[in-house]
Coordinates of C-alpha atoms and ligand atoms in Angstrom, one line a residue:
M22 CA 122.7 111.2 73.8
E23 CA 120.7 110.0 77.7
I24 CA 122.2 106.3 78.3
E25 CA 120.0 104.8 80.8
T26 CA 121.7 103.7 83.3
M27 CA 120.6 101.0 85.8
N28 CA 117.6 101.7 88.4
F29 CA 119.4 100.3 91.3
D30 CA 117.0 101.5 93.7
Q31 CA 115.2 98.4 91.9
L32 CA 117.7 96.1 93.6
P33 CA 116.5 94.1 96.6
R34 CA 118.5 94.8 99.8
Y35 CA 119.9 92.0 101.8
Q36 CA 118.6 92.9 105.0
P37 CA 114.9 94.8 105.2
R38 CA 115.3 98.4 107.2
S39 CA 114.1 98.2 110.7
F40 CA 115.5 101.8 111.9
V41 CA 115.9 104.0 108.4
P42 CA 112.0 104.9 107.3
E43 CA 111.3 103.1 103.8
Q44 CA 109.8 106.7 102.6
I45 CA 112.8 108.5 103.5
N46 CA 114.5 111.5 100.9
L47 CA 118.4 110.4 101.3
R48 CA 119.5 113.1 99.3
E49 CA 117.5 115.7 101.6
S50 CA 120.1 116.7 104.7
K51 CA 117.4 117.6 106.7
E52 CA 115.5 114.0 106.7
V53 CA 118.8 112.0 107.5
V54 CA 120.0 114.5 110.3
G55 CA 116.9 113.5 111.9
L56 CA 117.8 109.8 112.1
F57 CA 121.6 111.0 113.6
E58 CA 119.7 113.0 115.9
Q59 CA 117.7 109.7 117.1
L60 CA 120.8 107.6 117.6
L61 CA 122.3 110.7 119.3
K62 CA 119.4 110.7 121.6
R63 CA 118.6 107.3 122.4
A64 CA 119.0 106.2 126.2
I65 CA 121.7 103.1 126.1
H66 CA 121.8 100.9 129.2
S67 CA 123.5 97.6 128.5
A68 CA 125.6 95.4 126.4
K69 CA 122.6 94.4 124.2
E70 CA 121.4 98.0 123.8
L71 CA 124.4 99.1 122.4
E72 CA 124.7 96.1 119.9
Q73 CA 121.1 97.5 118.0
W74 CA 122.4 100.2 118.5
L75 CA 125.3 99.7 116.4
R76 CA 123.9 98.0 114.3
D77 CA 121.0 100.9 113.3
R78 CA 123.6 103.0 113.0
S79 CA 125.2 100.5 110.2
E80 CA 121.8 100.3 108.9
L81 CA 121.9 104.1 108.2
Q82 CA 125.5 104.2 107.2
T83 CA 124.9 101.4 104.2
A84 CA 121.5 103.3 103.3
L85 CA 123.3 106.4 102.5
D86 CA 126.3 105.1 102.0
Q87 CA 124.6 102.9 98.9
Q88 CA 122.4 106.6 97.7
G89 CA 126.5 108.2 97.7
S90 CA 127.4 105.6 95.6
I91 CA 124.7 105.6 92.9
L92 CA 124.8 109.2 92.4
Y93 CA 128.3 108.5 91.8
I94 CA 127.9 106.3 89.6
R95 CA 125.3 107.4 87.9
M96 CA 127.3 110.4 87.5
T97 CA 130.6 108.8 86.2
C98 CA 128.4 107.2 83.3
Q99 CA 127.6 110.2 82.1
T100 CA 129.9 113.1 83.2
D101 CA 128.4 115.4 80.6
D102 CA 124.9 115.2 81.7
Q103 CA 124.3 118.3 83.6
Q104 CA 121.4 116.8 85.9
R105 CA 123.7 113.9 87.1
S106 CA 126.2 116.0 88.1
K107 CA 124.5 119.0 89.9
D108 CA 122.3 115.6 91.9
Y109 CA 126.1 114.4 93.1
Q110 CA 127.2 118.0 93.8
H111 CA 124.0 118.0 95.7
F112 CA 124.2 115.1 98.0
I113 CA 128.3 116.2 99.1
E114 CA 127.7 119.9 99.4
S115 CA 124.3 119.3 101.2
V116 CA 124.4 116.0 102.8
V117 CA 127.7 114.4 103.5
P118 CA 129.2 118.1 105.6
A119 CA 126.3 117.6 107.2
V120 CA 126.3 114.5 108.6
K121 CA 130.2 114.3 109.4
P122 CA 130.0 116.7 112.5
L123 CA 127.2 114.0 113.5
E124 CA 129.0 111.1 112.9
D125 CA 131.9 112.4 115.2
K126 CA 129.4 112.5 118.2
L127 CA 127.9 109.1 117.7
N128 CA 131.6 108.4 118.0
R129 CA 132.1 110.1 120.9
K130 CA 128.6 108.7 122.6
Y131 CA 129.6 105.1 121.6
L132 CA 133.1 105.5 123.1
E133 CA 131.4 107.3 126.0
V134 CA 129.0 104.4 126.6
S135 CA 131.0 101.4 125.6
Q136 CA 133.0 102.4 128.3
K137 CA 130.1 101.8 131.1
V138 CA 128.9 98.5 129.1
P139 CA 131.5 97.0 127.2
L140 CA 131.5 94.9 124.4
D141 CA 133.5 92.0 123.0
K142 CA 136.6 93.5 123.1
K143 CA 138.5 91.0 120.7
Y144 CA 135.8 91.4 118.1
Y145 CA 135.2 95.3 118.4
E146 CA 139.0 95.5 118.4
V147 CA 139.5 97.0 114.9
Y148 CA 135.9 99.2 115.2
D149 CA 137.2 100.6 118.2
R150 CA 140.7 101.7 117.6
A151 CA 138.9 103.1 114.2
V152 CA 136.4 105.2 116.4
D153 CA 139.4 106.9 118.2
N154 CA 141.5 107.4 115.9
D155 CA 138.3 109.5 113.9
I156 CA 137.8 110.8 117.2
H157 CA 141.5 112.3 117.2
I158 CA 141.8 113.7 113.5
F159 CA 138.1 115.2 113.3
R160 CA 138.1 119.2 113.2
E161 CA 134.2 120.7 112.2
E162 CA 136.2 123.7 110.8
N163 CA 137.6 121.1 108.2
V164 CA 133.9 119.9 107.0
P165 CA 134.0 123.0 104.5
L166 CA 137.3 122.4 103.6
Q167 CA 136.9 119.0 102.8
T168 CA 133.5 119.9 100.9
K169 CA 136.1 122.0 98.7
V170 CA 138.5 119.2 97.8
A171 CA 135.6 117.2 96.8
L172 CA 134.4 119.3 94.4
L173 CA 137.7 120.4 93.0
S174 CA 137.8 116.8 92.6
Q175 CA 134.5 116.5 90.3
E176 CA 135.8 119.7 88.2
Y177 CA 138.4 117.4 87.6
Q178 CA 136.8 114.7 86.6
T179 CA 134.9 116.8 84.3
I180 CA 137.4 118.2 82.3
C181 CA 139.2 114.8 81.9
G182 CA 135.8 112.6 81.4
T183 CA 134.8 115.6 78.3
M184 CA 138.2 115.5 76.8
T185 CA 138.1 114.6 73.1
V186 CA 140.4 114.7 70.2
V187 CA 139.3 115.3 66.3
F188 CA 141.5 112.4 64.7
N189 CA 141.3 110.7 61.4
G190 CA 138.0 113.2 60.8
R191 CA 136.3 111.8 63.8
E192 CA 135.9 112.6 67.4
H193 CA 137.7 110.4 70.2
T194 CA 137.6 110.1 73.7
M195 CA 141.0 110.0 75.1
P196 CA 140.7 106.2 75.9
E197 CA 139.9 105.5 72.4
M198 CA 142.8 107.0 71.5
S199 CA 145.2 104.9 73.8
K200 CA 144.3 102.1 71.6
Y201 CA 146.0 103.6 69.0
L202 CA 149.1 103.1 70.5
L203 CA 149.1 100.2 69.6
E204 CA 149.7 99.8 66.1
T205 CA 152.5 98.7 64.3
N206 CA 152.6 101.7 62.1
R207 CA 155.3 104.0 64.2
G208 CA 154.3 107.5 62.3
L209 CA 150.9 106.8 63.2
R210 CA 151.9 106.2 66.5
E211 CA 153.5 109.3 67.2
S212 CA 150.8 111.7 65.7
V213 CA 148.4 109.7 68.2
W214 CA 150.4 110.4 71.2
R215 CA 151.1 114.1 69.8
T216 CA 147.6 114.6 69.7
T217 CA 146.5 113.3 73.2
V218 CA 149.0 115.0 75.3
E219 CA 148.6 118.5 72.9
R220 CA 144.9 118.2 73.9
R221 CA 145.8 117.5 78.0
L222 CA 148.4 120.1 77.7
R223 CA 145.5 122.7 76.4
D224 CA 143.9 122.0 80.0
K225 CA 147.4 122.0 81.9
D226 CA 147.0 125.9 83.9
K227 CA 143.4 124.9 84.7
L228 CA 144.8 120.9 86.1
D229 CA 147.7 123.0 87.7
G230 CA 145.5 125.4 89.2
I231 CA 142.7 123.0 90.9
F232 CA 146.1 120.9 92.1
D233 CA 146.9 124.6 94.0
Q234 CA 144.2 124.6 95.2
M235 CA 143.8 121.3 96.7
L236 CA 147.1 121.4 97.9
G237 CA 146.6 124.8 100.3
L238 CA 143.3 123.1 101.8
R239 CA 145.2 119.9 102.6
H240 CA 147.3 121.1 104.2
A241 CA 145.3 123.8 105.8
I242 CA 143.1 120.5 107.3
A243 CA 146.0 118.5 108.3
V244 CA 147.7 121.4 110.3
N245 CA 143.7 122.2 112.0
A246 CA 144.0 118.5 113.0
S247 CA 147.1 119.7 114.3
F248 CA 149.8 117.6 111.9
Q249 CA 152.6 119.3 110.6
N250 CA 152.0 118.0 107.3
F251 CA 149.1 116.6 105.2
C252 CA 151.2 113.5 104.8
D253 CA 151.1 112.7 108.5
Y254 CA 147.5 113.5 108.8
Q255 CA 146.4 111.0 105.6
F256 CA 148.0 108.3 107.1
R257 CA 146.0 108.5 110.3
A258 CA 143.1 109.3 107.9
Y259 CA 143.6 106.4 105.6
H260 CA 143.9 104.4 109.2
R261 CA 147.4 103.2 108.0
F262 CA 148.2 101.5 111.5
D263 CA 150.6 99.2 110.1
Y264 CA 153.1 101.0 108.6
T265 CA 154.7 104.2 108.2
P266 CA 156.1 107.0 105.9
E267 CA 159.5 105.7 106.8
D268 CA 158.5 102.5 105.3
C269 CA 156.9 103.5 102.3
K270 CA 160.3 105.4 102.1
K271 CA 162.1 102.1 102.3
Y272 CA 159.8 101.0 100.0
H273 CA 161.0 103.6 97.2
T274 CA 164.6 102.8 97.6
A275 CA 164.5 98.8 97.6
V276 CA 162.5 99.1 94.3
E277 CA 165.3 101.5 93.0
K278 CA 167.6 98.7 93.6
T279 CA 165.6 95.8 92.9
V280 CA 163.1 96.5 90.3
V281 CA 164.3 99.1 88.3
P282 CA 167.1 97.2 86.9
L283 CA 164.4 94.2 85.6
W284 CA 162.4 97.5 84.0
K285 CA 165.3 99.0 82.4
E286 CA 166.5 95.2 81.0
I287 CA 162.8 95.0 79.8
L288 CA 163.1 98.5 77.7
E289 CA 166.1 97.5 76.6
K290 CA 164.8 94.4 75.1
R291 CA 161.9 95.9 73.6
R292 CA 164.3 98.9 72.0
Q293 CA 166.1 95.8 70.5
E294 CA 163.4 93.8 69.1
M295 CA 161.9 97.1 67.7
N296 CA 165.3 98.0 66.5
L297 CA 165.3 101.4 67.9
S298 CA 168.6 103.7 68.2
V299 CA 166.1 105.1 71.3
L300 CA 162.9 104.4 72.3
R301 CA 160.1 107.3 72.6
P302 CA 157.1 107.7 74.1
W303 CA 155.4 106.6 71.8
D304 CA 157.0 103.5 71.7
L305 CA 155.8 101.7 74.8
E306 CA 152.4 100.0 74.6
V307 CA 152.8 98.6 70.6
D308 CA 154.1 94.6 70.4
P309 CA 157.7 95.0 70.0
L310 CA 157.8 92.5 67.4
G311 CA 155.6 94.1 65.1
Q312 CA 152.8 91.9 65.6
P313 CA 149.5 93.3 65.8
P314 CA 147.6 94.1 68.8
L315 CA 145.6 91.4 70.6
R316 CA 142.2 91.6 69.9
P317 CA 140.7 88.9 72.3
F318 CA 137.2 90.3 71.7
E319 CA 134.6 92.8 69.7
G320 CA 131.8 94.1 71.8
V321 CA 131.2 93.9 75.7
E322 CA 129.4 90.8 75.3
K323 CA 132.0 88.8 74.1
L324 CA 134.0 90.1 77.0
I325 CA 131.8 89.1 79.5
S326 CA 131.1 85.7 78.1
G327 CA 134.7 84.8 78.1
V328 CA 135.4 86.3 81.5
K329 CA 132.8 84.2 83.1
E330 CA 134.0 81.2 81.5
M331 CA 137.3 81.8 82.6
F332 CA 136.4 82.2 86.6
K333 CA 133.8 79.2 86.4
K334 CA 137.4 77.3 85.2
A335 CA 139.3 78.7 88.4
D336 CA 136.5 78.1 90.6
R337 CA 132.7 77.0 90.3
Q338 CA 131.6 79.5 93.3
L339 CA 133.5 82.6 91.5
G340 CA 132.1 82.4 87.9
E341 CA 128.5 81.5 89.6
Q342 CA 129.0 85.6 91.4
F343 CA 130.1 86.8 88.3
E344 CA 126.9 85.2 85.9
E345 CA 124.6 86.5 88.7
M346 CA 126.1 90.2 88.5
S347 CA 125.9 90.3 85.0
K348 CA 122.2 89.0 85.0
L349 CA 121.5 91.7 87.2
G350 CA 122.8 94.5 85.3
L351 CA 125.8 95.4 87.2
L352 CA 128.3 95.8 84.6
D353 CA 128.8 98.8 82.6
L354 CA 131.8 98.2 80.8
A355 CA 132.0 99.6 77.0
S356 CA 133.6 103.2 76.5
R357 CA 132.0 106.0 75.2
K358 CA 131.8 109.8 74.8
G359 CA 131.4 111.4 78.4
K360 CA 131.9 108.6 80.6
A361 CA 134.6 109.1 83.5
P362 CA 137.8 107.5 82.5
G363 CA 139.4 104.3 84.0
G364 CA 137.6 101.4 86.1
Y365 CA 136.2 100.8 89.3
Q366 CA 133.9 98.8 91.2
S367 CA 131.7 100.2 93.7
T368 CA 129.5 98.9 96.2
L369 CA 125.9 99.2 96.5
A370 CA 126.1 98.9 100.3
E371 CA 121.9 98.0 101.1
A372 CA 122.2 95.3 98.4
R373 CA 125.2 94.6 99.2
K374 CA 126.0 93.8 95.9
P375 CA 129.2 95.2 93.7
F376 CA 129.0 97.5 90.5
I377 CA 132.0 97.6 88.0
F378 CA 132.2 100.6 85.8
M379 CA 134.8 100.3 82.7
N380 CA 135.8 101.7 79.0
A381 CA 136.3 98.4 77.1
V382 CA 137.1 98.9 73.8
G383 CA 138.6 95.7 73.0
L384 CA 142.1 95.1 74.4
D385 CA 143.9 92.5 76.2
S386 CA 144.0 95.0 79.4
D387 CA 140.3 95.3 79.4
V388 CA 140.5 91.5 80.1
R389 CA 142.8 92.1 82.7
T390 CA 141.1 94.9 84.3
L391 CA 137.6 92.7 84.1
L392 CA 139.8 90.1 86.1
H393 CA 140.8 93.1 88.7
E394 CA 137.8 95.0 89.6
A395 CA 135.5 91.4 89.6
G396 CA 138.0 90.3 92.0
H397 CA 137.0 93.3 94.4
A398 CA 133.4 92.9 93.4
F399 CA 134.2 88.8 95.1
H400 CA 135.6 90.5 97.8
T401 CA 132.4 92.9 98.4
L402 CA 130.4 89.4 98.2
A403 CA 132.6 87.4 100.8
C404 CA 132.6 89.9 103.5
A405 CA 128.6 90.8 102.8
H406 CA 127.4 88.3 106.0
H407 CA 129.2 91.2 108.5
S408 CA 126.3 93.1 110.7
L409 CA 128.6 96.0 111.1
S410 CA 129.0 97.9 108.0
A411 CA 132.7 98.9 109.1
Y412 CA 133.4 95.3 108.6
R413 CA 131.7 95.3 105.2
H414 CA 134.9 96.5 103.3
G415 CA 138.5 95.8 103.9
P416 CA 141.7 98.2 104.1
M417 CA 142.7 99.2 101.0
E418 CA 146.2 97.2 101.3
F419 CA 144.4 94.6 101.4
N420 CA 141.4 95.4 98.9
E421 CA 144.0 94.9 96.0
V422 CA 145.1 91.8 97.1
A423 CA 141.8 90.8 96.5
S424 CA 141.5 92.2 92.9
M425 CA 145.2 91.5 91.5
T426 CA 144.9 87.6 92.5
M427 CA 142.3 87.3 90.2
E428 CA 144.4 89.2 87.5
L429 CA 147.2 86.0 88.6
L430 CA 145.0 82.9 88.8
G431 CA 142.0 84.1 86.5
G432 CA 144.5 84.9 84.0
E433 CA 145.9 81.1 84.2
H434 CA 142.4 80.5 81.4
I435 CA 142.9 83.7 79.5
D436 CA 143.3 80.6 76.7
I437 CA 139.5 81.2 76.3
F438 CA 140.4 84.1 74.4
Y439 CA 143.3 83.6 72.8
S440 CA 145.6 80.8 71.1
P441 CA 149.0 79.3 72.9
E442 CA 151.0 81.8 71.3
E443 CA 148.8 84.9 72.0
V444 CA 148.6 83.2 76.0
K445 CA 152.2 83.4 75.9
R446 CA 152.2 87.1 74.5
S447 CA 149.0 88.4 77.2
N448 CA 151.0 86.6 80.1
Q449 CA 154.2 87.8 79.3
N450 CA 152.4 91.6 78.7
H451 CA 151.3 91.3 82.8
F452 CA 154.5 90.6 83.8
E453 CA 156.0 93.2 82.5
D454 CA 153.0 95.7 83.1
I455 CA 153.1 94.5 87.0
I456 CA 157.1 95.2 87.0
G457 CA 156.8 98.5 86.0
T458 CA 153.6 99.1 88.2
L459 CA 155.7 98.5 90.6
V460 CA 158.1 101.1 89.5
W461 CA 155.6 103.6 88.5
V462 CA 153.9 103.2 92.4
A463 CA 157.6 104.2 93.8
V464 CA 157.1 107.3 91.4
I465 CA 153.8 108.3 92.2
D466 CA 154.5 108.3 96.1
C467 CA 157.6 109.5 96.4
F468 CA 156.0 112.4 94.3
Q469 CA 153.2 113.1 96.7
H470 CA 155.5 112.2 99.4
W471 CA 157.8 115.1 98.6
I472 CA 154.8 117.4 97.3
Y473 CA 153.0 117.2 100.9
E474 CA 156.5 117.5 102.7
N475 CA 157.3 120.7 100.6
P476 CA 153.6 122.6 100.7
Q477 CA 155.4 126.1 99.9
H478 CA 156.3 124.8 96.4
T479 CA 155.3 126.7 93.3
P480 CA 154.3 124.7 90.0
A481 CA 157.3 124.9 88.4
Q482 CA 159.7 123.1 91.7
R483 CA 156.5 120.5 91.2
N484 CA 157.3 119.7 87.7
Q485 CA 161.0 120.3 88.4
M486 CA 161.0 117.8 91.0
W487 CA 158.7 115.5 88.7
L488 CA 161.0 114.9 86.4
S489 CA 164.0 114.4 88.7
I490 CA 162.0 111.0 90.3
R491 CA 161.1 110.3 87.2
N492 CA 165.0 109.8 86.3
R493 CA 165.6 108.2 89.6
F494 CA 163.2 105.4 88.4
G495 CA 164.6 104.8 85.6
G496 CA 162.1 107.9 83.2
N497 CA 165.5 108.7 81.7
F498 CA 166.0 105.5 80.2
M499 CA 163.2 105.9 77.0
D500 CA 164.3 109.8 75.4
W501 CA 161.7 112.9 75.8
S502 CA 164.7 115.4 74.1
G503 CA 161.6 117.8 72.4
L504 CA 159.0 116.7 74.9
E505 CA 160.1 118.3 78.3
E506 CA 156.8 120.0 78.7
F507 CA 154.5 116.5 78.0
H508 CA 157.0 114.6 80.7
Q509 CA 156.9 117.4 83.0
T510 CA 153.1 117.1 83.7
L511 CA 152.4 113.4 82.6
W512 CA 151.0 113.2 86.4
H513 CA 148.2 115.3 85.3
R514 CA 146.7 112.5 84.2
Q515 CA 146.9 110.6 87.8
L516 CA 144.0 110.4 88.6
H517 CA 145.0 109.3 92.3
I518 CA 147.0 112.3 92.9
F519 CA 144.0 115.1 92.4
E520 CA 141.2 112.2 94.3
V521 CA 142.8 110.4 96.2
P522 CA 146.1 111.6 97.7
F523 CA 148.7 108.8 98.8
Y524 CA 146.2 106.5 97.4
Y525 CA 148.7 104.1 95.4
I526 CA 151.3 102.5 97.7
E527 CA 148.4 100.1 98.1
Y528 CA 148.8 99.0 95.0
A529 CA 152.6 98.0 95.4
I530 CA 151.9 96.4 98.5
A531 CA 149.1 94.5 97.6
Q532 CA 150.5 93.2 94.2
L533 CA 153.6 91.9 96.7
G534 CA 150.4 90.0 98.4
A535 CA 148.6 88.6 95.0
L536 CA 152.4 87.2 93.9
Q537 CA 153.1 86.0 97.0
L538 CA 149.4 83.8 96.4
W539 CA 150.3 83.2 92.6
Q540 CA 153.1 81.3 94.2
K541 CA 151.1 79.4 96.8
A542 CA 148.9 78.3 93.8
K543 CA 151.6 76.9 91.8
R544 CA 152.3 74.5 94.9
S545 CA 148.3 74.0 95.4
K546 CA 145.8 75.7 93.7
A547 CA 142.9 74.6 96.0
E548 CA 144.9 75.6 98.6
A549 CA 145.6 79.1 97.4
L550 CA 141.9 79.9 96.7
A551 CA 140.7 78.5 99.9
A552 CA 142.9 81.1 101.9
Y553 CA 142.1 83.6 99.1
K554 CA 138.4 83.4 100.1
K555 CA 138.7 82.9 103.9
G556 CA 141.0 86.7 103.8
L557 CA 138.0 88.0 101.5
S558 CA 135.7 86.5 104.2
L559 CA 136.9 88.9 107.0
G560 CA 136.7 91.9 105.5
G561 CA 137.5 94.9 107.8
S562 CA 136.9 92.9 111.1
R563 CA 140.7 92.1 111.7
P564 CA 143.7 94.6 111.5
L565 CA 146.1 94.5 107.8
P566 CA 148.7 91.4 108.7
E567 CA 145.9 89.1 110.3
L568 CA 144.1 89.8 107.0
Y569 CA 147.0 88.4 104.7
Q570 CA 147.9 85.8 107.6
A571 CA 144.3 84.5 106.7
A572 CA 145.1 84.5 103.3
G573 CA 148.2 82.4 104.5
I574 CA 150.6 85.5 103.1
K575 CA 153.0 87.7 104.8
F576 CA 152.4 91.7 104.4
D577 CA 155.4 93.3 103.8
F578 CA 156.7 95.4 101.3
S579 CA 160.4 95.7 102.2
E580 CA 163.0 94.2 99.9
K581 CA 163.5 90.8 102.1
T582 CA 159.7 89.9 100.1
I583 CA 160.2 91.7 97.0
Q584 CA 163.2 90.5 96.0
P585 CA 162.5 86.8 95.9
L586 CA 159.3 87.7 93.9
I587 CA 161.4 89.4 91.0
E588 CA 163.1 86.4 91.2
A589 CA 159.8 84.6 89.9
I590 CA 158.7 86.8 88.0
R591 CA 162.1 87.0 85.5
P592 CA 161.5 83.7 83.7
H593 CA 158.3 84.6 82.5
L594 CA 159.8 87.7 81.2
V595 CA 161.8 85.9 78.0
I596 CA 164.8 88.7 78.5
P597 CA 168.0 86.7 76.2
Ligands
LIG26 ZN1 141.3 97.4 92.3

């Protein structure tokens, strides 16, 4: 079935183009390359001309960015439509690699010219640092390798997006199956869980193979760029200027010490409430007291109207922004076959508008996910005014503060969907999730550090290491006996490991930021929201610690920050 995705080309641009021609086909590398060459050739004699050149470069970047987003959105909305995959594939195989070396040349030109005609040091501080960094790590010979990695990511997406199982005589997508794990019938849950993981296991060798290729390519990319391993390379590629792999390892230790014990208490409480001798993997999602799953809505229209109300109660401006997104057709929320898994917010850069993608099936977690992605959307809107495209998005470690804070502050009004009893349940679930996530991030991050520091490992060693890291962070608190094969490859479903390596610690760093804002809102909601918006409006124009500071919080993910926040959460968990 052909699903009509919104025609994004109809969205009005934030401002008219002045450099990029109206009629250009941005999917054809030849036409795009021509514009880059114009920028390369242009003579620049003054700071004013240099700033105009930067604005034109931003305009081109923005137009390309939007083109890429549209192709990506169209593909993920319908991964089984061959044409959409081909269109996206053509873009990442021809346009992206053609542009990368030219971006490097533009960077070099900028560096050279800006030394002769200096610009405002403070305003361009972050931009200059990024340009300098990107020149430093760029290698032309890495471009084809990066294209290969991107194509492998697409293959991973297709494999996962088209996985279905027949259950109860009907074909189900994987997100649809996860809904049954909330059912109170333990036998049913077990059979759902087994059906799902058995289906996943059928693609185990394929996924291991894809990952091995990615690992080899990534290590080669790092070595080409004169780094010892991909971890050190990726820290630079992600512009992680304000923390080190060592800080991440300290986070792992802090979690082991301060969060895992609480996580174990949560699991132990669950075990007792469920009256079980041991917890099995299919016992984690269901309500432990045997209550039926929370059903906040039927159909995405109800989800949208409810979340709109929540935002309006939290903050009038945020409510209006969400309403406008819905009116413009910037929400694709329902789960259906062929849709890629998960949820994301993507920015349509020329319109400077956000788009939200989700697989909603009617669960409590769908409401939280929409609050989360809407937080990203508010961020996009809050920093849309920056003229430099690089400043119209923040660093990932702050982007997730934007989203996670909305889960907490927007979530204060979840009574739109629920009775007071249900509100308590939903909040308790959310805080348990936060604790679980802080632990899971440590697992995923620790695993990836090991993977890329030991690139010569075999798939069997990798799976072994996965298990031992899981156990270090409380994974053995559950009974996996007889299920080792599934347990070993549990990481296959973590798309970040495949598609955006090392992008995960951000969730923990930012969660700690969002929790700080939540604490601040307890003292004054108005102050917290004002600080939130102020932080968001800076986009990527200031270094990470300053973005946190603008939002009235500390950029820190050490034990010193974690410990008191964990204590603040504890009362919400009602642990006997
Ligand atoms: Zn997010």
